[in-house]
mmCIF file of C-alpha atoms (C1' of nucleotides) in Angstrom:
data_model
loop_
_atom_site.group_PDB
_atom_site.id
_atom_site.type_symbol
_atom_site.label_atom_id
_atom_site.label_comp_id
_atom_site.label_asym_id
_atom_site.label_seq_id
_atom_site.Cartn_x
_atom_site.Cartn_y
_atom_site.Cartn_z
ATOM 1 C CA UNK A 3 -14.736 10.574 -10.909
ATOM 2 C CA UNK A 4 -12.025 11.507 -8.527
ATOM 3 C CA UNK A 5 -13.143 8.856 -6.147
ATOM 4 C CA UNK A 6 -12.400 6.096 -8.610
ATOM 5 C CA UNK A 7 -8.848 7.268 -9.037
ATOM 6 C CA UNK A 8 -8.508 7.461 -5.309
ATOM 7 C CA UNK A 9 -9.599 3.902 -4.938
ATOM 8 C CA UNK A 10 -7.286 2.825 -7.648
ATOM 9 C CA UNK A 11 -4.489 4.458 -5.790
ATOM 10 C CA UNK A 12 -5.604 2.651 -2.643
ATOM 11 C CA UNK A 13 -5.517 -0.670 -4.355
ATOM 12 C CA UNK A 14 -2.246 0.025 -6.108
ATOM 13 C CA UNK A 15 -0.381 0.938 -2.963
ATOM 14 C CA UNK A 16 -2.043 -1.860 -1.041
ATOM 15 C CA UNK A 17 -1.030 -4.322 -3.705
ATOM 16 C CA UNK A 18 2.535 -3.105 -3.560
ATOM 17 C CA UNK A 19 2.695 -3.375 0.185
ATOM 18 C CA UNK A 20 3.187 -7.094 0.167
ATOM 19 C CA UNK A 21 6.651 -8.458 -0.563
ATOM 20 C CA UNK A 22 5.347 -11.573 -2.235
ATOM 21 C CA UNK A 23 3.274 -9.467 -4.596
ATOM 22 C CA UNK A 24 6.187 -7.195 -5.320
ATOM 23 C CA UNK A 25 8.270 -10.276 -6.048
ATOM 24 C CA UNK A 26 5.573 -11.542 -8.380
ATOM 25 C CA UNK A 27 5.667 -8.285 -10.261
ATOM 26 C CA UNK A 28 9.435 -8.495 -10.309
ATOM 27 C CA UNK A 29 9.277 -11.932 -11.900
ATOM 28 C CA UNK A 30 6.828 -10.679 -14.478
ATOM 29 C CA UNK A 31 9.191 -7.802 -15.059
ATOM 30 C CA UNK A 32 11.916 -10.285 -15.944
ATOM 31 C CA UNK A 33 9.679 -12.595 -17.900
ATOM 32 C CA UNK A 34 6.318 -11.287 -18.814
ATOM 33 C CA UNK A 35 3.584 -13.711 -19.627
ATOM 34 C CA UNK A 36 4.489 -16.444 -17.172
ATOM 35 C CA UNK A 37 1.824 -18.947 -16.242
ATOM 36 C CA UNK A 38 0.348 -19.030 -12.792
ATOM 37 C CA UNK A 39 2.272 -22.134 -11.789
ATOM 38 C CA UNK A 40 5.529 -20.908 -13.235
ATOM 39 C CA UNK A 41 4.987 -17.723 -11.378
ATOM 40 C CA UNK A 42 4.226 -19.561 -8.189
ATOM 41 C CA UNK A 43 7.036 -22.057 -8.390
ATOM 42 C CA UNK A 44 9.761 -20.102 -6.547
ATOM 43 C CA UNK A 45 7.589 -19.200 -3.621
ATOM 44 C CA UNK A 46 7.290 -21.185 -0.453
ATOM 45 C CA UNK A 47 3.543 -20.743 -0.165
ATOM 46 C CA UNK A 48 0.652 -22.739 -1.558
ATOM 47 C CA UNK A 49 -0.740 -22.165 -4.993
ATOM 48 C CA UNK A 50 -4.057 -20.845 -3.685
ATOM 49 C CA UNK A 51 -2.126 -18.259 -1.710
ATOM 50 C CA UNK A 52 -0.455 -17.116 -4.927
ATOM 51 C CA UNK A 53 -3.784 -17.111 -6.607
ATOM 52 C CA UNK A 54 -5.099 -14.675 -4.069
ATOM 53 C CA UNK A 55 -2.096 -12.433 -4.568
ATOM 54 C CA UNK A 56 -2.718 -12.540 -8.292
ATOM 55 C CA UNK A 57 -6.327 -11.614 -7.622
ATOM 56 C CA UNK A 58 -5.144 -8.607 -5.690
ATOM 57 C CA UNK A 59 -2.728 -7.581 -8.417
ATOM 58 C CA UNK A 60 -5.359 -8.051 -11.089
ATOM 59 C CA UNK A 61 -7.866 -6.134 -9.022
ATOM 60 C CA UNK A 62 -5.461 -3.285 -8.762
ATOM 61 C CA UNK A 63 -5.051 -3.456 -12.511
ATOM 62 C CA UNK A 64 -1.364 -4.218 -12.243
ATOM 63 C CA UNK A 65 -1.611 -7.439 -14.180
ATOM 64 C CA UNK A 66 -3.976 -9.122 -16.531
ATOM 65 C CA UNK A 67 -4.560 -12.843 -16.862
ATOM 66 C CA UNK A 68 -5.606 -14.636 -19.971
ATOM 67 C CA UNK A 69 -6.426 -18.265 -20.265
ATOM 68 C CA UNK A 70 -5.206 -20.359 -23.101
ATOM 69 C CA UNK A 71 -6.273 -23.957 -22.828
ATOM 70 C CA UNK A 72 -5.691 -24.872 -19.237
ATOM 71 C CA UNK A 73 -2.870 -22.476 -18.580
ATOM 72 C CA UNK A 74 -3.261 -18.875 -17.533
ATOM 73 C CA UNK A 75 -0.530 -16.444 -18.393
ATOM 74 C CA UNK A 76 -0.047 -13.181 -16.545
ATOM 75 C CA UNK A 77 1.154 -9.958 -18.018
ATOM 76 C CA UNK A 78 1.995 -6.619 -16.516
ATOM 77 C CA UNK A 79 -0.038 -3.530 -17.102
ATOM 78 C CA UNK A 80 1.039 -0.101 -15.971
ATOM 79 C CA UNK A 81 -1.697 2.434 -15.844
ATOM 80 C CA UNK A 82 -2.091 2.191 -12.052
ATOM 81 C CA UNK A 83 1.585 2.751 -11.616
ATOM 82 C CA UNK A 84 1.317 6.034 -13.305
ATOM 83 C CA UNK A 85 -0.912 7.223 -10.602
ATOM 84 C CA UNK A 86 1.298 5.872 -7.863
ATOM 85 C CA UNK A 87 4.262 7.533 -9.509
ATOM 86 C CA UNK A 88 2.417 10.774 -9.795
ATOM 87 C CA UNK A 89 1.454 10.718 -6.209
ATOM 88 C CA UNK A 90 4.966 10.119 -5.067
ATOM 89 C CA UNK A 91 6.310 12.624 -7.544
ATOM 90 C CA UNK A 92 4.028 15.205 -6.139
ATOM 91 C CA UNK A 93 5.409 14.690 -2.692
ATOM 92 C CA UNK A 94 8.939 14.585 -3.931
ATOM 93 C CA UNK A 95 8.380 18.233 -4.676
ATOM 94 C CA UNK A 96 7.267 19.039 -1.179
ATOM 95 C CA UNK A 97 10.118 17.189 0.274
ATOM 96 C CA UNK A 98 12.690 18.403 -2.090
ATOM 97 C CA UNK A 99 13.012 21.322 0.221
ATOM 98 C CA UNK A 100 14.280 19.439 3.176
ATOM 99 C CA UNK A 101 16.211 16.962 1.204
ATOM 100 C CA UNK A 102 17.010 17.488 -2.399
ATOM 101 C CA UNK A 103 18.927 14.406 -1.665
ATOM 102 C CA UNK A 104 15.850 12.651 -2.960
ATOM 103 C CA UNK A 105 16.200 13.982 -6.422
ATOM 104 C CA UNK A 106 19.846 13.155 -6.484
ATOM 105 C CA UNK A 107 19.152 9.761 -5.091
ATOM 106 C CA UNK A 108 16.698 8.864 -7.761
ATOM 107 C CA UNK A 109 18.690 10.513 -10.468
ATOM 108 C CA UNK A 110 21.789 8.560 -9.619
ATOM 109 C CA UNK A 111 21.523 4.882 -9.346
ATOM 110 C CA UNK A 112 21.668 4.356 -5.664
ATOM 111 C CA UNK A 113 20.179 0.948 -5.317
ATOM 112 C CA UNK A 114 21.894 -0.958 -2.677
ATOM 113 C CA UNK A 115 19.669 -3.947 -3.234
ATOM 114 C CA UNK A 116 17.122 -5.322 -5.540
ATOM 115 C CA UNK A 117 13.540 -4.079 -5.227
ATOM 116 C CA UNK A 118 12.047 -7.265 -3.990
ATOM 117 C CA UNK A 119 13.259 -10.549 -2.673
ATOM 118 C CA UNK A 120 11.371 -13.596 -3.687
ATOM 119 C CA UNK A 121 11.239 -15.429 -0.379
ATOM 120 C CA UNK A 122 13.326 -18.406 -1.373
ATOM 121 C CA UNK A 123 14.840 -17.437 -4.638
ATOM 122 C CA UNK A 124 18.020 -15.905 -3.377
ATOM 123 C CA UNK A 125 19.922 -15.297 -6.596
ATOM 124 C CA UNK A 126 20.078 -11.578 -6.213
ATOM 125 C CA UNK A 127 22.261 -8.708 -7.237
ATOM 126 C CA UNK A 128 21.681 -9.426 -10.797
ATOM 127 C CA UNK A 129 18.857 -7.305 -12.005
ATOM 128 C CA UNK A 130 20.373 -4.043 -10.723
ATOM 129 C CA UNK A 131 20.696 -2.435 -14.062
ATOM 130 C CA UNK A 132 20.392 0.724 -12.150
ATOM 131 C CA UNK A 133 19.744 3.797 -14.209
ATOM 132 C CA UNK A 134 16.997 4.853 -11.887
ATOM 133 C CA UNK A 135 15.584 7.503 -14.083
ATOM 134 C CA UNK A 136 12.638 6.688 -16.195
ATOM 135 C CA UNK A 137 12.196 10.111 -17.637
ATOM 136 C CA UNK A 138 15.722 10.866 -18.553
ATOM 137 C CA UNK A 139 16.913 11.240 -22.094
ATOM 138 C CA UNK A 140 13.883 10.325 -23.978
ATOM 139 C CA UNK A 141 11.163 12.893 -23.904
ATOM 140 C CA UNK A 142 7.635 12.220 -24.834
ATOM 141 C CA UNK A 143 9.089 11.261 -28.145
ATOM 142 C CA UNK A 144 6.834 8.356 -28.962
ATOM 143 C CA UNK A 145 3.276 9.455 -28.555
ATOM 144 C CA UNK A 146 1.530 6.770 -26.568
ATOM 145 C CA UNK A 147 -0.006 4.459 -28.994
ATOM 146 C CA UNK A 148 -2.480 3.210 -26.562
ATOM 147 C CA UNK A 149 -4.964 4.935 -24.361
ATOM 148 C CA UNK A 150 -4.409 8.554 -25.263
ATOM 149 C CA UNK A 151 -5.509 9.539 -21.765
ATOM 150 C CA UNK A 152 -5.366 13.243 -22.630
ATOM 151 C CA UNK B 11 20.191 -6.087 5.571
ATOM 152 C CA UNK B 12 17.972 -6.448 2.671
ATOM 153 C CA UNK B 13 15.136 -7.640 4.803
ATOM 154 C CA UNK B 14 14.912 -4.430 6.716
ATOM 155 C CA UNK B 15 14.590 -2.420 3.561
ATOM 156 C CA UNK B 16 11.973 -4.817 2.374
ATOM 157 C CA UNK B 17 9.913 -4.312 5.495
ATOM 158 C CA UNK B 18 10.287 -0.588 5.242
ATOM 159 C CA UNK B 19 8.945 -0.804 1.756
ATOM 160 C CA UNK B 20 6.057 -2.897 3.033
ATOM 161 C CA UNK B 21 5.182 -0.363 5.655
ATOM 162 C CA UNK B 22 5.655 2.561 3.287
ATOM 163 C CA UNK B 23 3.320 1.221 0.656
ATOM 164 C CA UNK B 24 0.847 -0.008 3.249
ATOM 165 C CA UNK B 25 0.838 3.442 4.831
ATOM 166 C CA UNK B 26 0.209 5.027 1.469
ATOM 167 C CA UNK B 27 -2.644 2.692 0.692
ATOM 168 C CA UNK B 28 -5.117 4.517 2.880
ATOM 169 C CA UNK B 29 -6.737 7.679 1.521
ATOM 170 C CA UNK B 30 -6.984 9.248 4.974
ATOM 171 C CA UNK B 31 -3.294 8.756 5.517
ATOM 172 C CA UNK B 32 -2.453 10.152 2.080
ATOM 173 C CA UNK B 33 -4.607 13.131 2.908
ATOM 174 C CA UNK B 34 -2.750 13.560 6.191
ATOM 175 C CA UNK B 35 0.531 13.576 4.337
ATOM 176 C CA UNK B 36 -0.970 15.987 1.847
ATOM 177 C CA UNK B 37 -1.889 18.390 4.659
ATOM 178 C CA UNK B 38 1.546 18.126 6.103
ATOM 179 C CA UNK B 39 2.856 18.810 2.642
ATOM 180 C CA UNK B 40 0.952 22.070 2.626
ATOM 181 C CA UNK B 41 1.707 22.976 6.166
ATOM 182 C CA UNK B 42 4.412 20.960 7.877
ATOM 183 C CA UNK B 43 4.494 20.856 11.627
ATOM 184 C CA UNK B 44 0.760 20.836 12.270
ATOM 185 C CA UNK B 45 -0.452 19.587 15.607
ATOM 186 C CA UNK B 46 -2.377 16.370 15.934
ATOM 187 C CA UNK B 47 -5.669 18.107 16.455
ATOM 188 C CA UNK B 48 -5.116 20.627 13.676
ATOM 189 C CA UNK B 49 -4.281 17.723 11.481
ATOM 190 C CA UNK B 50 -7.342 15.807 12.507
ATOM 191 C CA UNK B 51 -9.802 18.663 12.271
ATOM 192 C CA UNK B 52 -10.879 18.323 8.612
ATOM 193 C CA UNK B 53 -11.553 14.631 8.887
ATOM 194 C CA UNK B 54 -14.891 13.107 9.679
ATOM 195 C CA UNK B 55 -13.436 10.420 11.962
ATOM 196 C CA UNK B 56 -12.601 10.447 15.632
ATOM 197 C CA UNK B 57 -9.353 11.676 17.024
ATOM 198 C CA UNK B 58 -8.217 8.254 18.139
ATOM 199 C CA UNK B 59 -8.716 7.039 14.584
ATOM 200 C CA UNK B 60 -6.417 9.757 13.373
ATOM 201 C CA UNK B 61 -3.983 8.871 16.093
ATOM 202 C CA UNK B 62 -3.803 5.378 14.773
ATOM 203 C CA UNK B 63 -3.168 6.647 11.281
ATOM 204 C CA UNK B 64 -0.400 8.806 12.620
ATOM 205 C CA UNK B 65 1.011 5.765 14.379
ATOM 206 C CA UNK B 66 1.081 3.944 11.069
ATOM 207 C CA UNK B 67 2.727 6.931 9.321
ATOM 208 C CA UNK B 68 5.271 7.267 12.090
ATOM 209 C CA UNK B 69 5.900 3.552 12.061
ATOM 210 C CA UNK B 70 6.609 3.715 8.354
ATOM 211 C CA UNK B 71 8.975 6.570 9.069
ATOM 212 C CA UNK B 72 6.990 8.993 6.947
ATOM 213 C CA UNK B 73 6.449 11.446 9.750
ATOM 214 C CA UNK B 74 7.929 12.265 13.124
ATOM 215 C CA UNK B 75 6.088 13.599 16.085
ATOM 216 C CA UNK B 76 7.526 15.821 18.709
ATOM 217 C CA UNK B 77 5.794 16.963 21.836
ATOM 218 C CA UNK B 78 6.039 20.521 23.055
ATOM 219 C CA UNK B 79 4.030 21.121 26.152
ATOM 220 C CA UNK B 80 0.763 19.407 25.541
ATOM 221 C CA UNK B 81 0.716 19.711 21.800
ATOM 222 C CA UNK B 82 2.342 17.332 19.390
ATOM 223 C CA UNK B 83 3.443 18.600 16.043
ATOM 224 C CA UNK B 84 3.996 16.293 13.096
ATOM 225 C CA UNK B 85 6.538 16.761 10.407
ATOM 226 C CA UNK B 86 7.240 14.913 7.204
ATOM 227 C CA UNK B 87 10.300 12.820 6.667
ATOM 228 C CA UNK B 88 11.247 11.307 3.367
ATOM 229 C CA UNK B 89 13.720 8.520 3.502
ATOM 230 C CA UNK B 90 11.052 5.823 3.059
ATOM 231 C CA UNK B 91 9.749 7.570 0.026
ATOM 232 C CA UNK B 92 13.060 7.249 -1.630
ATOM 233 C CA UNK B 93 12.697 3.539 -1.512
ATOM 234 C CA UNK B 94 9.147 3.594 -2.755
ATOM 235 C CA UNK B 95 10.182 5.863 -5.560
ATOM 236 C CA UNK B 96 13.067 3.621 -6.409
ATOM 237 C CA UNK B 97 10.919 0.624 -6.512
ATOM 238 C CA UNK B 98 8.413 2.246 -8.819
ATOM 239 C CA UNK B 99 11.171 3.750 -10.925
ATOM 240 C CA UNK B 100 12.656 0.345 -11.325
ATOM 241 C CA UNK B 101 9.458 -1.012 -12.737
ATOM 242 C CA UNK B 102 8.915 1.969 -14.876
ATOM 243 C CA UNK B 103 11.934 0.683 -16.744
ATOM 244 C CA UNK B 104 10.499 -2.708 -17.282
ATOM 245 C CA UNK B 105 7.260 -1.209 -18.430
ATOM 246 C CA UNK B 106 8.797 1.506 -20.499
ATOM 247 C CA UNK B 107 9.066 -1.097 -23.212
ATOM 248 C CA UNK B 108 5.366 -1.683 -23.490
ATOM 249 C CA UNK B 109 4.428 1.879 -22.856
ATOM 250 C CA UNK B 110 6.902 4.611 -22.843
ATOM 251 C CA UNK B 111 3.799 6.563 -22.388
ATOM 252 C CA UNK B 112 4.641 6.323 -18.768
ATOM 253 C CA UNK B 113 7.749 8.409 -19.159
ATOM 254 C CA UNK B 114 5.857 10.943 -21.184
ATOM 255 C CA UNK B 115 3.124 10.952 -18.644
ATOM 256 C CA UNK B 116 5.333 11.713 -15.752
ATOM 257 C CA UNK B 117 7.447 14.043 -17.795
ATOM 258 C CA UNK B 118 4.521 16.102 -18.909
ATOM 259 C CA UNK B 119 2.042 17.308 -16.400
ATOM 260 C CA UNK B 120 -0.822 14.942 -16.704
ATOM 261 C CA UNK B 121 -2.562 15.309 -13.384
ATOM 262 C CA UNK B 122 -6.255 15.268 -13.782
ATOM 263 C CA UNK B 123 -6.843 15.605 -10.099
ATOM 264 C CA UNK B 124 -5.044 16.139 -6.837
ATOM 265 C CA UNK B 125 -3.236 13.279 -5.226
ATOM 266 C CA UNK B 126 -5.483 12.783 -2.270
ATOM 267 C CA UNK B 127 -8.899 13.921 -1.263
ATOM 268 C CA UNK B 128 -9.460 14.731 2.359
ATOM 269 C CA UNK B 129 -12.763 12.981 2.913
ATOM 270 C CA UNK B 130 -14.780 16.076 3.467
ATOM 271 C CA UNK B 131 -12.758 18.731 1.726
ATOM 272 C CA UNK B 132 -14.145 18.465 -1.724
ATOM 273 C CA UNK B 133 -12.622 21.495 -3.412
ATOM 274 C CA UNK B 134 -10.859 19.757 -6.245
ATOM 275 C CA UNK B 135 -9.243 20.500 -9.511
ATOM 276 C CA UNK B 136 -7.028 23.076 -8.021
ATOM 277 C CA UNK B 137 -3.748 21.588 -7.004
ATOM 278 C CA UNK B 138 -2.763 20.490 -10.489
ATOM 279 C CA UNK B 139 0.357 22.486 -10.623
ATOM 280 C CA UNK B 140 1.612 19.757 -12.830
ATOM 281 C CA UNK B 141 5.233 19.418 -13.635
ATOM 282 C CA UNK B 142 5.446 15.919 -12.398
ATOM 283 C CA UNK B 143 9.107 15.428 -12.961
ATOM 284 C CA UNK B 144 11.459 15.292 -10.072
ATOM 285 C CA UNK B 145 14.487 14.122 -11.955
ATOM 286 C CA UNK B 146 14.474 16.320 -14.950
ATOM 287 C CA UNK B 147 17.193 18.637 -16.131
ATOM 288 C CA UNK B 148 18.849 19.162 -12.874
ATOM 289 C CA UNK B 149 21.358 16.630 -11.790
ATOM 290 C CA UNK B 150 22.128 16.589 -8.174
ATOM 291 C CA UNK B 151 23.401 20.051 -8.666
ATOM 292 C CA UNK B 152 20.885 22.723 -7.799
ATOM 293 C CA UNK B 153 19.276 22.294 -4.488
ATOM 294 C CA UNK B 154 15.637 22.928 -5.279
ATOM 295 C CA UNK B 155 14.363 26.010 -3.550
ATOM 296 C CA UNK B 156 10.855 24.892 -2.740
ATOM 297 C CA UNK B 157 8.623 23.823 -5.543
ATOM 298 C CA UNK B 158 11.115 24.182 -8.332
ATOM 299 C CA UNK B 159 8.490 25.208 -10.828
ATOM 300 C CA UNK B 160 11.021 26.010 -13.459
ATOM 301 C "C1'" DC C 26 -7.359 24.497 42.931
ATOM 302 C "C1'" DT C 27 -10.386 23.822 38.991
ATOM 303 C "C1'" DT C 28 -11.353 23.340 34.567
ATOM 304 C "C1'" DA C 29 -10.641 23.187 29.782
ATOM 305 C "C1'" DT C 30 -7.460 21.536 26.162
ATOM 306 C "C1'" DA C 31 -4.545 18.205 23.852
ATOM 307 C "C1'" DC C 32 -3.418 14.011 23.450
ATOM 308 C "C1'" DT C 33 -3.175 8.872 24.854
ATOM 309 C "C1'" DA C 34 -4.748 4.307 26.223
ATOM 310 C "C1'" DA C 35 -8.000 0.599 26.605
ATOM 311 C "C1'" DA C 36 -11.585 -2.264 25.224
ATOM 312 C "C1'" DC C 37 -14.289 -3.608 21.766
ATOM 313 C "C1'" DC C 38 -16.133 -4.607 16.977
ATOM 314 C "C1'" DA C 39 -16.548 -5.654 11.944
ATOM 315 C "C1'" DT C 40 -14.141 -6.575 8.102
ATOM 316 C "C1'" DA C 41 -9.940 -7.475 5.434
ATOM 317 C "C1'" DT C 42 -5.610 -10.065 4.718
ATOM 318 C "C1'" DG C 43 -2.669 -13.835 4.128
ATOM 319 C "C1'" DG C 44 -2.370 -18.215 4.784
ATOM 320 C "C1'" DT C 45 -3.850 -23.156 5.057
ATOM 321 C "C1'" DT C 46 -6.113 -27.841 3.385
ATOM 322 C "C1'" DA C 47 -9.350 -30.217 0.735
ATOM 323 C "C1'" DA C 48 -12.230 -30.692 -2.916
ATOM 324 C "C1'" DG C 49 -13.581 -29.230 -7.263
ATOM 325 C "C1'" DT C 50 -13.378 -28.237 -12.789
ATOM 326 C "C1'" DA C 51 -11.266 -28.196 -17.211
ATOM 327 C "C1'" DT C 52 -7.917 -29.548 -20.523
ATOM 328 C "C1'" DC C 53 -4.274 -32.303 -22.436
ATOM 329 C "C1'" DA C 54 -1.750 -36.972 -22.844
ATOM 330 C "C1'" DG C 55 -1.922 -41.764 -23.243
ATOM 331 C "C1'" DC D 26 -11.955 -43.737 -20.872
ATOM 332 C "C1'" DT D 27 -8.144 -42.732 -17.448
ATOM 333 C "C1'" DG D 28 -5.240 -40.045 -15.450
ATOM 334 C "C1'" DA D 29 -2.189 -36.292 -14.874
ATOM 335 C "C1'" DT D 30 -1.777 -31.173 -15.132
ATOM 336 C "C1'" DA D 31 -3.276 -26.512 -14.331
ATOM 337 C "C1'" DC D 32 -5.979 -23.851 -12.168
ATOM 338 C "C1'" DT D 33 -10.200 -22.611 -9.112
ATOM 339 C "C1'" DT D 34 -13.376 -22.672 -5.198
ATOM 340 C "C1'" DA D 35 -14.641 -23.381 -0.618
ATOM 341 C "C1'" DA D 36 -14.135 -23.522 4.156
ATOM 342 C "C1'" DC D 37 -11.549 -22.307 7.732
ATOM 343 C "C1'" DC D 38 -8.146 -19.825 10.771
ATOM 344 C "C1'" DA D 39 -5.127 -16.246 12.907
ATOM 345 C "C1'" DT D 40 -3.915 -11.780 12.791
ATOM 346 C "C1'" DA D 41 -4.164 -6.990 11.115
ATOM 347 C "C1'" DT D 42 -6.833 -2.813 10.007
ATOM 348 C "C1'" DG D 43 -9.835 0.927 10.707
ATOM 349 C "C1'" DG D 44 -13.111 2.419 13.279
ATOM 350 C "C1'" DT D 45 -15.802 3.251 17.579
ATOM 351 C "C1'" DT D 46 -16.638 4.801 22.704
ATOM 352 C "C1'" DT D 47 -15.036 5.540 27.160
ATOM 353 C "C1'" DA D 48 -11.740 6.694 30.265
ATOM 354 C "C1'" DG D 49 -7.475 8.304 31.273
ATOM 355 C "C1'" DT D 50 -2.980 11.697 31.812
ATOM 356 C "C1'" DA D 51 -0.599 15.996 31.336
ATOM 357 C "C1'" DT D 52 -0.302 20.804 30.586
ATOM 358 C "C1'" DA D 53 -2.201 25.529 30.168
ATOM 359 C "C1'" DA D 54 -5.592 28.952 31.610
ATOM 360 C "C1'" DG D 55 -8.649 31.123 34.941
#
DNA sequence: CTTATACTAAACCATATGGTTAAGTATCAG
DNA sequence: CTGATACTTAACCATATGGTTTAGTATAAG
């Protein structure tokens, strides 16, 4: 029961450790539901390579793919991220001692660059909408409509 | 300039993708400055294996090692985590649309289990001190005095 | 000096990762 | 039916990862 979560965390972090995969997620963040080939277009690697990355992302539960006709569209999912977040959050506490700079850092907007750089696609510095907080003003106002988890 | 950060992010996430390494960080979180052998003790793998893990962690900048006599003590560092946090935070925004459950989740305390499970050490369900938030009420004002459980 | 302790280094191994090219399969267009 | 499009599978390759055992080196203790 705990083991499963652990493995999910493994796969989540592992999936995030590749820049191409982070870039894929980034693209989906900008435009969810892109097809595999649309998704692959900006990258300098072969389609099969992208396919494998998508496999990894799907395996980690970070995306889902659904086929419609001959095209497959990919959408983001977030459950695994919660766990990753939680893990990091937990350690933020430990480290807050030595550097409460961390809290400030995240609280502010200190993003010198974009989160990921699609290998060729160099049109950057656009998505930095900053506002790093994700748990700021809004509380748990809207009860999660899906997957009550509690 | 961006590239370096990117690679740091790679290494950070990659380092976090292994349960043994997360457990090592967890132990350092509980008791910073442990020696290599103290650190290795609870694990069922050989010392050299742990050494390699420590290499990875050090390489990712998550820990530093300093030798005193014949013992080497390891301490946590956090800069890389900031980036990882930032990255995740960034995507929390994207996803907040579909599920602002995420925000609630992190805001609340929803930690069913501890973040990492040292392979042998199976005493679970204890560390859930909850309070997942690290960017709550406090701005960059109050320097958190260890585990700001307020 | 000798020995135990604490760590490091080296050589090796199995499997995973990230990529390739080439050859499918399935659907849509003409 | 024919062919293009969209994706998938297969086979292969180089390198990385996570582990092992064995053999060091350096410092502390006896």
